[in-house]
Coordinates of C-alpha atoms in Angstrom, one line a residue:
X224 CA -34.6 -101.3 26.9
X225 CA -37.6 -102.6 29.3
X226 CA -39.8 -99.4 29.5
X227 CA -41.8 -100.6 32.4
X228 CA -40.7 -101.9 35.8
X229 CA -42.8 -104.8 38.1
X230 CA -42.3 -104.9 41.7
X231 CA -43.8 -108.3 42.3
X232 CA -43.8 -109.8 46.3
X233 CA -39.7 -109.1 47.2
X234 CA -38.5 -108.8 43.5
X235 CA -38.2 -106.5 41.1
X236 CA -37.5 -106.2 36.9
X237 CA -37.6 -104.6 33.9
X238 CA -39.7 -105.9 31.5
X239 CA -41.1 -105.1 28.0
X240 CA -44.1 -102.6 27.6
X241 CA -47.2 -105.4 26.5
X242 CA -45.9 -108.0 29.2
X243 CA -48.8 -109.6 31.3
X244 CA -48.2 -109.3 35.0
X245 CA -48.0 -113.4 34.7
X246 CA -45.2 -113.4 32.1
X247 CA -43.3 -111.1 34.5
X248 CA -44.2 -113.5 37.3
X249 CA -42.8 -116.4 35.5
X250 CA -39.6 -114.8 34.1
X251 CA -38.9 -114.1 37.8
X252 CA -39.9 -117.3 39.1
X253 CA -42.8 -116.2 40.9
X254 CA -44.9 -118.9 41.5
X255 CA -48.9 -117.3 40.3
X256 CA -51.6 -120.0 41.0
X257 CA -53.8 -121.3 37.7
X258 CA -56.1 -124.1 36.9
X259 CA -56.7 -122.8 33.0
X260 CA -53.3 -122.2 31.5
X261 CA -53.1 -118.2 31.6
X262 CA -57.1 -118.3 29.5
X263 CA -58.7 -116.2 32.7
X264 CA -61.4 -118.6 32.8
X265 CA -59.8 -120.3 36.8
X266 CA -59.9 -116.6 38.5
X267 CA -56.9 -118.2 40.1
X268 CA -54.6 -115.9 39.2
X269 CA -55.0 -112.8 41.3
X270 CA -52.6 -109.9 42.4
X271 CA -53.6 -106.8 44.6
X272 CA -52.3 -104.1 42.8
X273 CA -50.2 -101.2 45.6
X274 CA -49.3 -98.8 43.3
X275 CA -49.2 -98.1 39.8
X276 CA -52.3 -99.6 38.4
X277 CA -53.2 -96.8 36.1
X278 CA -50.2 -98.1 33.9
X279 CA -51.5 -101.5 33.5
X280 CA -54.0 -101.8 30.8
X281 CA -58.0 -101.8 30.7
X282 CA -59.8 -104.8 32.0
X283 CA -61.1 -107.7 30.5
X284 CA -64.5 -109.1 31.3
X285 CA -63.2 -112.0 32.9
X286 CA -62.0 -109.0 35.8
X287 CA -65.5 -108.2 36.2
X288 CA -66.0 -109.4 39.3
X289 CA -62.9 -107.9 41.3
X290 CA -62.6 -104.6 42.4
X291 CA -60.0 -101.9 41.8
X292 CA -57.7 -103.4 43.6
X293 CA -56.8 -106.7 42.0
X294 CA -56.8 -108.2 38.7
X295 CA -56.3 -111.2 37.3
X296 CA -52.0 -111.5 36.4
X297 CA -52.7 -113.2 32.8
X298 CA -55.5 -110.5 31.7
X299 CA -53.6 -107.4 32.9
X300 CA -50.5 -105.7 30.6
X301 CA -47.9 -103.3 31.7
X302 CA -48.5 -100.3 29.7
X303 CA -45.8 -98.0 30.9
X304 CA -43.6 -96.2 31.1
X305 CA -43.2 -96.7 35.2
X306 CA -43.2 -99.1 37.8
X307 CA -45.8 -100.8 39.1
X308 CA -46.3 -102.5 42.3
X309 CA -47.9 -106.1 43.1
X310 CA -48.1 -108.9 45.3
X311 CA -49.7 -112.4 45.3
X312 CA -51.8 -114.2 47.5
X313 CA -49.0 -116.6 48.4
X314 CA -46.9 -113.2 48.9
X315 CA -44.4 -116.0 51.0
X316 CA -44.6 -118.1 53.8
X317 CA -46.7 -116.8 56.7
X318 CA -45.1 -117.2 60.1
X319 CA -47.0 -120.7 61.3
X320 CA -48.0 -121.2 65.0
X321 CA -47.8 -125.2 65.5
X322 CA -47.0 -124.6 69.3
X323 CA -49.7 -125.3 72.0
X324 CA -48.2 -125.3 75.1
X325 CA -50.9 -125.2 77.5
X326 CA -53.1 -127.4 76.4
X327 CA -53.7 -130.1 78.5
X328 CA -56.4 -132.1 76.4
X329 CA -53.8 -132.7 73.5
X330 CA -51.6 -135.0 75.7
X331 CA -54.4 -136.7 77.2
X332 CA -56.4 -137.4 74.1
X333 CA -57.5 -141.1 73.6
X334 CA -56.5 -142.3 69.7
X335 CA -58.9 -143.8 67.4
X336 CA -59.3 -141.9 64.2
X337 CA -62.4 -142.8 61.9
X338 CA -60.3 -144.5 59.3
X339 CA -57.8 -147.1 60.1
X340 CA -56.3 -149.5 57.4
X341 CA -56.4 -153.8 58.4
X342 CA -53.1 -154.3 55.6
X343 CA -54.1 -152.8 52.1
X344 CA -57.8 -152.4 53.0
X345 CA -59.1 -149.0 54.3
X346 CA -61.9 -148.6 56.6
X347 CA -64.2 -146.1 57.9
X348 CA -65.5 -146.3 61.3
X349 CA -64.5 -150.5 61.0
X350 CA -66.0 -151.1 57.4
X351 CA -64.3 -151.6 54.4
X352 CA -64.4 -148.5 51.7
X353 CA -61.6 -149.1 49.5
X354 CA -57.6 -150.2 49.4
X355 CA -54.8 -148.2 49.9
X356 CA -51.0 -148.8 49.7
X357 CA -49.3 -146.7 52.6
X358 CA -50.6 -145.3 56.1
X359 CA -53.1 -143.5 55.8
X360 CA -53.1 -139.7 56.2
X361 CA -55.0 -136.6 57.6
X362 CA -55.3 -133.2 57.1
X363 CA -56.3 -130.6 59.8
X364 CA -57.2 -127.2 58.3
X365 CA -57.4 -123.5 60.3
X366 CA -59.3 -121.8 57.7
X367 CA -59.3 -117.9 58.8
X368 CA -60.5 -115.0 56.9
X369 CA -57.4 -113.4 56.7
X370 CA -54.8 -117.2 56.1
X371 CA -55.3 -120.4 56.1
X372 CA -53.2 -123.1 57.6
X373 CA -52.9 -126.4 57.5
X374 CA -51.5 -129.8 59.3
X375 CA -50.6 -133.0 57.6
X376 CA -50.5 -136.0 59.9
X377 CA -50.4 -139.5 60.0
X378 CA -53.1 -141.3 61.2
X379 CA -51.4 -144.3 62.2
X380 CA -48.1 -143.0 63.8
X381 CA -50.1 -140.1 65.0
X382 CA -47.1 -137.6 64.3
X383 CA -47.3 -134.2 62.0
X384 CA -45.6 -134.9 59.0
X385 CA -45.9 -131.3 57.5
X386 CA -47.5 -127.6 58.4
X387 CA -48.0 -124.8 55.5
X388 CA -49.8 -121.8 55.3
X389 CA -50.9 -119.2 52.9
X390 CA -52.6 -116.3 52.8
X391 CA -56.8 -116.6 51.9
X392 CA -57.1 -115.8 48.5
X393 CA -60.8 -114.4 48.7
X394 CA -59.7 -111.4 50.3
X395 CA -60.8 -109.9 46.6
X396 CA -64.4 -110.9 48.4
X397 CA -63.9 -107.9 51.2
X398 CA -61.4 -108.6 54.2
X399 CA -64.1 -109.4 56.6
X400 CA -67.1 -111.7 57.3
X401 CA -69.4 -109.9 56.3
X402 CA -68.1 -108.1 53.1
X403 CA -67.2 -111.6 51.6
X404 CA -70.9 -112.4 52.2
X405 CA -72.3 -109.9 50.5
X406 CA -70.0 -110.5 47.7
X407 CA -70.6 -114.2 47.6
X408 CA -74.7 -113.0 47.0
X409 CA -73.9 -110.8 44.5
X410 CA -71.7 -113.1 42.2
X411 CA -73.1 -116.3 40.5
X412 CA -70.8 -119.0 40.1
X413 CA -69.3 -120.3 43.0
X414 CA -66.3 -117.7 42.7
X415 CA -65.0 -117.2 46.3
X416 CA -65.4 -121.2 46.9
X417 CA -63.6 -122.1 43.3
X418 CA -60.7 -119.8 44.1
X419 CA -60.2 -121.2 47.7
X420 CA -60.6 -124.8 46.9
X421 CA -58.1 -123.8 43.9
X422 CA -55.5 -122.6 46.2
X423 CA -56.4 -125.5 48.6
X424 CA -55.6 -127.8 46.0
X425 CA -52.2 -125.9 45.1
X426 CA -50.9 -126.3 48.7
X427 CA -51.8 -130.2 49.5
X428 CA -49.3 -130.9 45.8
X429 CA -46.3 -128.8 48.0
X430 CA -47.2 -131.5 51.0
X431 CA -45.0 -134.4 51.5
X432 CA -46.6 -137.8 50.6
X433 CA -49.0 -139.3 48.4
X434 CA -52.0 -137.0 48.5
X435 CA -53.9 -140.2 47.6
X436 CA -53.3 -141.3 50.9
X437 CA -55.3 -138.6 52.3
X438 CA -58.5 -140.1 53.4
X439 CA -59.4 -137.0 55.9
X440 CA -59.8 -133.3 56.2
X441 CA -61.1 -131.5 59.4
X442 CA -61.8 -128.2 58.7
X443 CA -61.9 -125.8 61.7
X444 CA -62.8 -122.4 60.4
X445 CA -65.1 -119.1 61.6
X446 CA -69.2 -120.2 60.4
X447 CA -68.8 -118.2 57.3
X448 CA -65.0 -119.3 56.2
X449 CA -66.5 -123.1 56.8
X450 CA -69.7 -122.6 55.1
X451 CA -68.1 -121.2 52.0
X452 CA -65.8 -123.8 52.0
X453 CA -68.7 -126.6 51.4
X454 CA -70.5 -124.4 48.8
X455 CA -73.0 -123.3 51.1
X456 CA -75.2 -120.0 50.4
X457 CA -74.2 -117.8 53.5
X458 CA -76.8 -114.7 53.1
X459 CA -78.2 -115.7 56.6
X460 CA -74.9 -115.5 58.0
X461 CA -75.2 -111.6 57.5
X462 CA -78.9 -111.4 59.1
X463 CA -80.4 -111.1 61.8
X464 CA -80.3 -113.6 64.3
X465 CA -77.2 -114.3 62.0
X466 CA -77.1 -118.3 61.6
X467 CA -75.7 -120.9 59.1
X468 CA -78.4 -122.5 56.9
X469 CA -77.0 -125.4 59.2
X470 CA -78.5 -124.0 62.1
X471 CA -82.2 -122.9 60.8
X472 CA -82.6 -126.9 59.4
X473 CA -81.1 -128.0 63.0
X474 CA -83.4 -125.9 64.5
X475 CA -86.1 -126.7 62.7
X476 CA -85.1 -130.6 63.0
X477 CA -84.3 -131.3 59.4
X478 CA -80.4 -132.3 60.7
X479 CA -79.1 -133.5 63.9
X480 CA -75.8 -131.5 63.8
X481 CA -74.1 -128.0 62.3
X482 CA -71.5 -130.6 61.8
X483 CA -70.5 -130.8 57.1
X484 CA -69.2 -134.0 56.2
X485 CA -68.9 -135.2 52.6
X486 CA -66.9 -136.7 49.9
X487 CA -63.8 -135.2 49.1
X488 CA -64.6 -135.9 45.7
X489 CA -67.4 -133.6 45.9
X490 CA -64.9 -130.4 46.3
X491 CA -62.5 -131.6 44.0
X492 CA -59.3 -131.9 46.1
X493 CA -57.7 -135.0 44.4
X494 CA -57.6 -137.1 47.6
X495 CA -58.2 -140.7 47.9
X496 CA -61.4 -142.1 46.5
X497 CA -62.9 -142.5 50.0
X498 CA -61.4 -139.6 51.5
X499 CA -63.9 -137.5 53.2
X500 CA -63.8 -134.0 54.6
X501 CA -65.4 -133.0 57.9
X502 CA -66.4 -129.0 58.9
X503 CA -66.1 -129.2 62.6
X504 CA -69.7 -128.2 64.3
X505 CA -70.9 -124.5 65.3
X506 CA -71.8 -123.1 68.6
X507 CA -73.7 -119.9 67.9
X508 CA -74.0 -117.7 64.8
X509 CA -70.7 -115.9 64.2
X510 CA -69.0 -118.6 67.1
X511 CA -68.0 -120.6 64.7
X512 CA -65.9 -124.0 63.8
X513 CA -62.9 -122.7 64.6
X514 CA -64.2 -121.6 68.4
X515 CA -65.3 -125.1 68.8
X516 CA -62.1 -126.6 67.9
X517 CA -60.6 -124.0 70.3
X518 CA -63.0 -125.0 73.1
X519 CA -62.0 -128.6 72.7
X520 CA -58.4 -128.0 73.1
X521 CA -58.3 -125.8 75.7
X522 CA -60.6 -128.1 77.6
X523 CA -62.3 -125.3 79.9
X524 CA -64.7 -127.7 80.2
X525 CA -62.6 -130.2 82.3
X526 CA -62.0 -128.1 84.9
X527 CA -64.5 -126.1 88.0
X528 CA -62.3 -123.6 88.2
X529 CA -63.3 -120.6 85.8
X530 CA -61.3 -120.1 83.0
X531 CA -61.9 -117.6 79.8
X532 CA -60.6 -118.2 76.4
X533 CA -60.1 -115.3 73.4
X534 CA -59.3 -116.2 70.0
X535 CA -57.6 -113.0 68.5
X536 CA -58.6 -111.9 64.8
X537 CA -61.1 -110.6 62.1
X538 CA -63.4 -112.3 64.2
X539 CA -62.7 -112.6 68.0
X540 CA -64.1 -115.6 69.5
X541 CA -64.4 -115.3 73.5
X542 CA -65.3 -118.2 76.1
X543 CA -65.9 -118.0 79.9
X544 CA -67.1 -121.1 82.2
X545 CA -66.0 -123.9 83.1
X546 CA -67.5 -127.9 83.9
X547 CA -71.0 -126.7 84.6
X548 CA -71.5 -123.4 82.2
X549 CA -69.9 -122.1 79.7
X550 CA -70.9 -118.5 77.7
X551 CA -69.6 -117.6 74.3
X552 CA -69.0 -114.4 72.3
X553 CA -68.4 -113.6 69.0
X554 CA -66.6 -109.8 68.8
X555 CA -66.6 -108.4 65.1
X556 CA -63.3 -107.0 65.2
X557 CA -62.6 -106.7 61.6
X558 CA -59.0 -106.8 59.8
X559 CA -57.3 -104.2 61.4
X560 CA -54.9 -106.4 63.8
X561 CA -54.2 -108.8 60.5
X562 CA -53.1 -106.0 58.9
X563 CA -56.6 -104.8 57.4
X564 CA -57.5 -101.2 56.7
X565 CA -54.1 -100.2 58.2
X566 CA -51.8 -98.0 56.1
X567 CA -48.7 -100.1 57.3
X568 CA -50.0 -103.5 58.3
X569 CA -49.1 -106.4 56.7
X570 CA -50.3 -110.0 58.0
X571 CA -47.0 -111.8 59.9
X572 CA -44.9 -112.9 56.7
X573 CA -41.1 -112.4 56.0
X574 CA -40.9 -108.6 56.1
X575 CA -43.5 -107.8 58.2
X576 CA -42.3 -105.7 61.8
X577 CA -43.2 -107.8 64.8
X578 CA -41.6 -106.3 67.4
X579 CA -40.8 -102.5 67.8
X580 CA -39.7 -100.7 71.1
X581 CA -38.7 -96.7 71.8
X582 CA -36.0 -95.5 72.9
X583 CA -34.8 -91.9 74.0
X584 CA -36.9 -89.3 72.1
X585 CA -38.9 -92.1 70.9
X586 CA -36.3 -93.3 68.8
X587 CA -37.8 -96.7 67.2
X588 CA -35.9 -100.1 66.9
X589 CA -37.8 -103.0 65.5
X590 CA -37.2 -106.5 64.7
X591 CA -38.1 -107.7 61.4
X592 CA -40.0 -111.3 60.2
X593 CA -37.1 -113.3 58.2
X594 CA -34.2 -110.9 58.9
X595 CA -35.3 -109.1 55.4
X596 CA -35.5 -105.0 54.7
X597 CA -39.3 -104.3 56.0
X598 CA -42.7 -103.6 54.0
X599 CA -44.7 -103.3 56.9
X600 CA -45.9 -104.1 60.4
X601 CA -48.1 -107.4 61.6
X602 CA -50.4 -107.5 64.8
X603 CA -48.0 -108.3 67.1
X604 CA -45.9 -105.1 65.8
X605 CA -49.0 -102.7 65.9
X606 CA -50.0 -104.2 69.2
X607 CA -46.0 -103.4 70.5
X608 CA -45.6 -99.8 68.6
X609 CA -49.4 -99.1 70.6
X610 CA -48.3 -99.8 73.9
X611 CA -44.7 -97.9 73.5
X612 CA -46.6 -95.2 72.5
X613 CA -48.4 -94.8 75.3
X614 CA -45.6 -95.9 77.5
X615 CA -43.4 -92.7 76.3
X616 CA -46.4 -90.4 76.0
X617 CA -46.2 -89.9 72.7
X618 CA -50.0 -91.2 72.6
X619 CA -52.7 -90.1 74.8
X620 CA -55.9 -92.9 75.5
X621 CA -57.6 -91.2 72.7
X622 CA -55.3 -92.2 70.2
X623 CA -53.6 -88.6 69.7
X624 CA -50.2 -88.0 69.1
X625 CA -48.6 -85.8 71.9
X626 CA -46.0 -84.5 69.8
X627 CA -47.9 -81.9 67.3
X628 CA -47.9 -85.0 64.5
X629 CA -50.6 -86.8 62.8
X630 CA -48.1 -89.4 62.2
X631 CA -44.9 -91.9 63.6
X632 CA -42.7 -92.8 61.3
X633 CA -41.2 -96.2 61.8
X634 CA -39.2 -96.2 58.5
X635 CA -38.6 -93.0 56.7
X636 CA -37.1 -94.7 54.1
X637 CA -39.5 -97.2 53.1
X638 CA -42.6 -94.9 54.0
X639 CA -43.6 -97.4 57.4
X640 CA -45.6 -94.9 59.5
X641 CA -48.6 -95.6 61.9
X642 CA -51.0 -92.3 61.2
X643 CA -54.1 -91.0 63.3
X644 CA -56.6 -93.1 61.1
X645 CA -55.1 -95.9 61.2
X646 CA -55.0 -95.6 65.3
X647 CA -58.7 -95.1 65.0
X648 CA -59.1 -98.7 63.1
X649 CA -56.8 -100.1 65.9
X650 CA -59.3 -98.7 68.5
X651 CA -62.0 -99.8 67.4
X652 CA -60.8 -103.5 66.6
X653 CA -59.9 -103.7 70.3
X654 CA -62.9 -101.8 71.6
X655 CA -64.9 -104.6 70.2
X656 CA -62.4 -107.2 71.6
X657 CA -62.8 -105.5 75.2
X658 CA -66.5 -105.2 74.8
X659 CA -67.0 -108.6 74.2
X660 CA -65.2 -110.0 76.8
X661 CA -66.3 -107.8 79.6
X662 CA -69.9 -108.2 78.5
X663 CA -69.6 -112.0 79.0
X664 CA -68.0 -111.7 82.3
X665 CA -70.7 -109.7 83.4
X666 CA -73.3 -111.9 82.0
X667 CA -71.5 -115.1 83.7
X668 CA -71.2 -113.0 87.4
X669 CA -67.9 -112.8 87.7
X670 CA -65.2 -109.8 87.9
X671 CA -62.8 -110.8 85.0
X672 CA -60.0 -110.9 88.1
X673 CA -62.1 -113.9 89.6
X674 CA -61.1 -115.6 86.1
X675 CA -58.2 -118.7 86.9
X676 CA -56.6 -119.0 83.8
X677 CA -56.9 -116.8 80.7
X678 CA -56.0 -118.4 77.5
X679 CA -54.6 -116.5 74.5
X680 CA -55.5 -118.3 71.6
X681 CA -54.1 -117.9 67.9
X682 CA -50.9 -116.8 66.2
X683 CA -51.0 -113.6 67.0
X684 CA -52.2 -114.2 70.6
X685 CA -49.4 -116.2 70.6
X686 CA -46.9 -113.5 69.7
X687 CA -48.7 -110.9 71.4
X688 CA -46.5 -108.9 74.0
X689 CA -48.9 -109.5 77.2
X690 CA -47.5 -106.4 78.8
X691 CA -47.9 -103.4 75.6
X692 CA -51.5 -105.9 75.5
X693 CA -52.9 -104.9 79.1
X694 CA -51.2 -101.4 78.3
X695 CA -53.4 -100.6 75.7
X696 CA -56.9 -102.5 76.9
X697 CA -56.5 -105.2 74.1
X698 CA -56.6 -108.3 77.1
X699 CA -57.6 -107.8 80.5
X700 CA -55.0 -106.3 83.2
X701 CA -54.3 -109.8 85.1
X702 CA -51.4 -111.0 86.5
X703 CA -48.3 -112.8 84.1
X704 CA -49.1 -116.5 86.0
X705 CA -52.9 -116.7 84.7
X706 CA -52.2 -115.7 81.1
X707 CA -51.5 -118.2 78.7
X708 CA -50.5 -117.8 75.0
X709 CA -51.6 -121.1 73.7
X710 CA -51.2 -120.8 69.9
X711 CA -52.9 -121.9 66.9
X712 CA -55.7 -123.7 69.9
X713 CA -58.2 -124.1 66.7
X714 CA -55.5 -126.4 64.4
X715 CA -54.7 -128.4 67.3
X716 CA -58.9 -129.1 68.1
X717 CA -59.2 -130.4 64.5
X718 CA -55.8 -132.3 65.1
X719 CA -57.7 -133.9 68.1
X720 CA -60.7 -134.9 66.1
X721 CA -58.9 -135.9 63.1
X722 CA -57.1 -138.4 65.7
X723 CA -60.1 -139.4 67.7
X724 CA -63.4 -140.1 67.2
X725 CA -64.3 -140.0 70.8
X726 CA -63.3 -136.4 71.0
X727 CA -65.4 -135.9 67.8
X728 CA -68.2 -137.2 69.4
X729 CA -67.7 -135.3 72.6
X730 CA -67.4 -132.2 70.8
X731 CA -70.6 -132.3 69.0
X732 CA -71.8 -132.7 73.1
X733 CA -70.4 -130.2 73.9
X734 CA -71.4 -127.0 71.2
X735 CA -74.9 -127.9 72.4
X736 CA -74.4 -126.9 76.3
X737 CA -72.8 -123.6 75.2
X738 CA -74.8 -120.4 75.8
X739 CA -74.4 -117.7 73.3
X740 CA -74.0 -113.9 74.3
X741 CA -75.5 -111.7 71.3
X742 CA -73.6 -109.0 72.0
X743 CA -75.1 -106.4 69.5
X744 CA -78.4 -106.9 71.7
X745 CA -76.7 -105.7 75.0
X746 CA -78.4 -103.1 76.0
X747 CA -74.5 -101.5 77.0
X748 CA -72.6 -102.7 74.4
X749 CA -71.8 -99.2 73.0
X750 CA -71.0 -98.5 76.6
X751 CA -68.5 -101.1 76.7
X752 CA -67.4 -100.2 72.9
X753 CA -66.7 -96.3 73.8
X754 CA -64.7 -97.1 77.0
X755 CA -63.2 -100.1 75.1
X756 CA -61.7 -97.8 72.3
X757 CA -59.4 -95.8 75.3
X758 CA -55.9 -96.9 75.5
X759 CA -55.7 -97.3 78.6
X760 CA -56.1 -101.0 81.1
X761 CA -59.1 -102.3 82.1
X762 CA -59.7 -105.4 84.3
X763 CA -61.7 -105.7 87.2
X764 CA -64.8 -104.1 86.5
X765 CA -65.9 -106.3 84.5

């Protein structure tokens, strides 16, 4: 009889004491990524252990570099007797935001992508760079600290063939910015990239089509995410004044642009021989790719009426202006509305809680990702279970349970319960939010009621409940007709350059009229933080 059990993603087995994690994987079709044939030399292979670790056995030196938390499923052995607990980093399919409704510049877009084919000959910007068989195709990639998603389209037809997603498998690097920075300066090799580009390479084989036929990738992704995409060394990024090493040789005119563009070749994806892949230009420091591809698709340039912009997530990225100025802001969040740091949050998969409402006595109901049993609660959940809280009293504006508890259980049965600490991470996630975007309304001279349209950017803005949102200070307290939940704005600006190269070109314009707010040198940031962590509205102040 199997003297160990392995709770891997949703299922579950006995298997043999010895049995590596990866064996047990395989036997129960769970799909574990690997470039080196179970040798521990690809550091593909990773799991985040939730319970049970002490009954796997010791580590190998190839687990050197990872923390407590994960090892590597071909290295580590059930021991036993017991069960021990794991998941993946492609735990199942992440809940994908392809919607945009909202956003005017995708409709209006003029095509002309920078490859086209004249019969079997491929060009690039109108000159010849090789052959290829079928249309050519594109690939626009969301790369976010917390998942990555990605968009194949056809160049020619201009329609989206494919979307996937998967969760960012360098979250053994630290779940934020800055953690995966330091880690990438204390490890030699390359490891955060390798693994990445590994998983990147994974996903483009489950796309539909030739992946030789893939002449393009736009990247849209925060200034760190991007820069360790291309290999770049990212210690600046996490010091002071907090730039790319594309912005000190911009700045001191050894480039022209923040803008990355090489061979395909040169990250090892597999694509077609010419294929190149383009990292989307910066603004500011921490305002990165992906706030520029949001910029360009919500087009709050186009218009003279004043619009504001907030990207939702580790890092919150906030616009305000309009045609003749705009200000940007980058808010460092952290994980805990992407289920970071959170005793119950989970990022939005199959599983995860996304919406929860009281009843009588605070009696919970929830729906549940995927119709499945739950294992825990996503953003738009936490954001919902927040605001009902308050709603029924049950939570003060300091984040105190009225009811003599520490706790609310959601789920006896599966242990789902929001505690006092973890309210605390939640508060001081949206504190930063709230800071940030009040501090750049100020610094623009406007009340944030003067703003025209206030776009909700992301997947989880997209799923946020606006009402539980201005309940708890996470968005402003305006009106239902000036809020728009735009979805995934930052895919759809790298679809709009991957289709046109006069948006690309407008773009790189654009990033360089943008006036960053440095928010840690506000002189009443903390102000804002402290009043920001309350649950309570705020709005026209400011």
């Amino acid at each position: 009889m199997p003297s160990c059990r392995l709770r891997i993603d949703d299922l579950e087995a006995g298997v043999p004491a010895g049995t590596t994690i990866f064996e047990a994987a395989e036997a129960l079709g769970v799909r574990v990524p690997t470039s080196c044939q179970k040798q521990g030399k690809c550091r593909e292979c990773l799991v985040e252990i939730e319970d049970g670790g002490g009954l796997l056995s010791a580590r190998e030196p190839q687990e050197s570099h990872l923390d407590e938390r994960f090892r590597l499923s071909c290295r580590a052995r059930l021991v036993g007797p017991g069960q021990v607990s794991v998941h993946t980093m492609r735990r199942g399919r992440l809940r994908i935001e392809e919607s945009s409704s909202g956003l005017e510049r995708a409709a209006r877009a003029a095509r002309g992508p920078r490859f086209t084919r004249d019969g079997e000959l491929l060009l690039r910007a109108g000159r010849e760079v090789g052959r290829i068989a079928s249309a050519p195709l594109g690939l626009a990639m969301d790369l976010g600290t917390t998942t990555v998603v990605l968009r194949l389209e056809d160049l020619e037809s201009g329609s989206r063939l494919a979307t996937l997603s998967f969760e960012n498998p360098q979250r053994f690097g630290g779940s934020d910015v800055m953690s995966r920075i330091r880690y990438d300066g204390d490890h030699r090799g390359r490891l955060l990239q390798r693994v990445l580009l590994g998983y990147l390479g994974r996903a483009i084989d489950e796309l539909p089509g030739d992946r030789a036929a893939i002449v393009e990738v736009v990247v849209a992704g925060n200034t760190t995410m991007r820069d360790l995409l291309f290999g770049l060394d990212v210690d600046s990024i996490g010091q002071l004044p907090y730039r790319s090493r594309t912005e000190h040789e911009l700045h001191a005119g050894l480039r022209r642009t923040t803008s990355l563009d090489v061979d395909a070749a040169r990250l090892r994806l597999g694509l077609h021989p010419a294929a190149r892949v383009y990292g989307l230009p910066l603004v500011s420091s921490h305002v990165g790719a992906d706030a520029a591809a949001c910029l360009l698709a919500a087009g709050i340039a186009d218009r003279e009426a004043v619009s504001a912009c907030m990207d939702i997530g580790t890092n919150t990225e906030v616009f305000i202006g309009n045609r003749d100025r705009i200000l940007a802001a980058s808010c460092p969040a952290g994980p805990a509305f992407e289920g970071g740091g959170v005793l119950c949050g989970v990022p939005g998969l199959d599983g995860a809680i996304e919406r929860v409402t009281l009843g009588p006595n605070g009696v919970p109901a929830y729906r549940v990702i995927g119709g499945r049993p739950p294992i825990g609660v996503c953003g738009s959940g936490l954001v919902d279970l927040l605001g009902e809280l308050r709603r029924t009293g049950l939570m003060n504006a300091q984040g105190r349970y009225t009811h003599g508890e520490t706790s609310f259980v959601l789920d006896g049965d599966r242990g789902i319960a929001l505690t006092e600490p973890d309210i605390n991470e939640l508060a001081q996630a949206k504190g930063a939010n709230a800071a940030g975007i009040r501090i750049v309304a100020h610094r623009f001279g406007i009340e944030l009621d003067d703003v025209d349209r206030f776009y909700l950017a992301g997947g989880f803005g997209r799923h946020l409940d606006v009402a539980c949102a201005r309940r708890i200070g996470l968005i402003p307290d305006l009106p239902d007709e000036k809020i728009v939940q735009v979805g995934n704005a930052a895919l759809e600006g790298a679809s709009l350059v991957l289709h046109s190269l006069a948006e690309r070109d407008r773009l790189e314009r654009l990033v360089r009229t943008v006036e960053h707010v440095s928010l840690e040198s506000q002189p009443d940031f903390f102000d804002y933080f402290v009043d920001g962590c309350q649950f309570e509205p705020f709005g026209r102040d400011g």
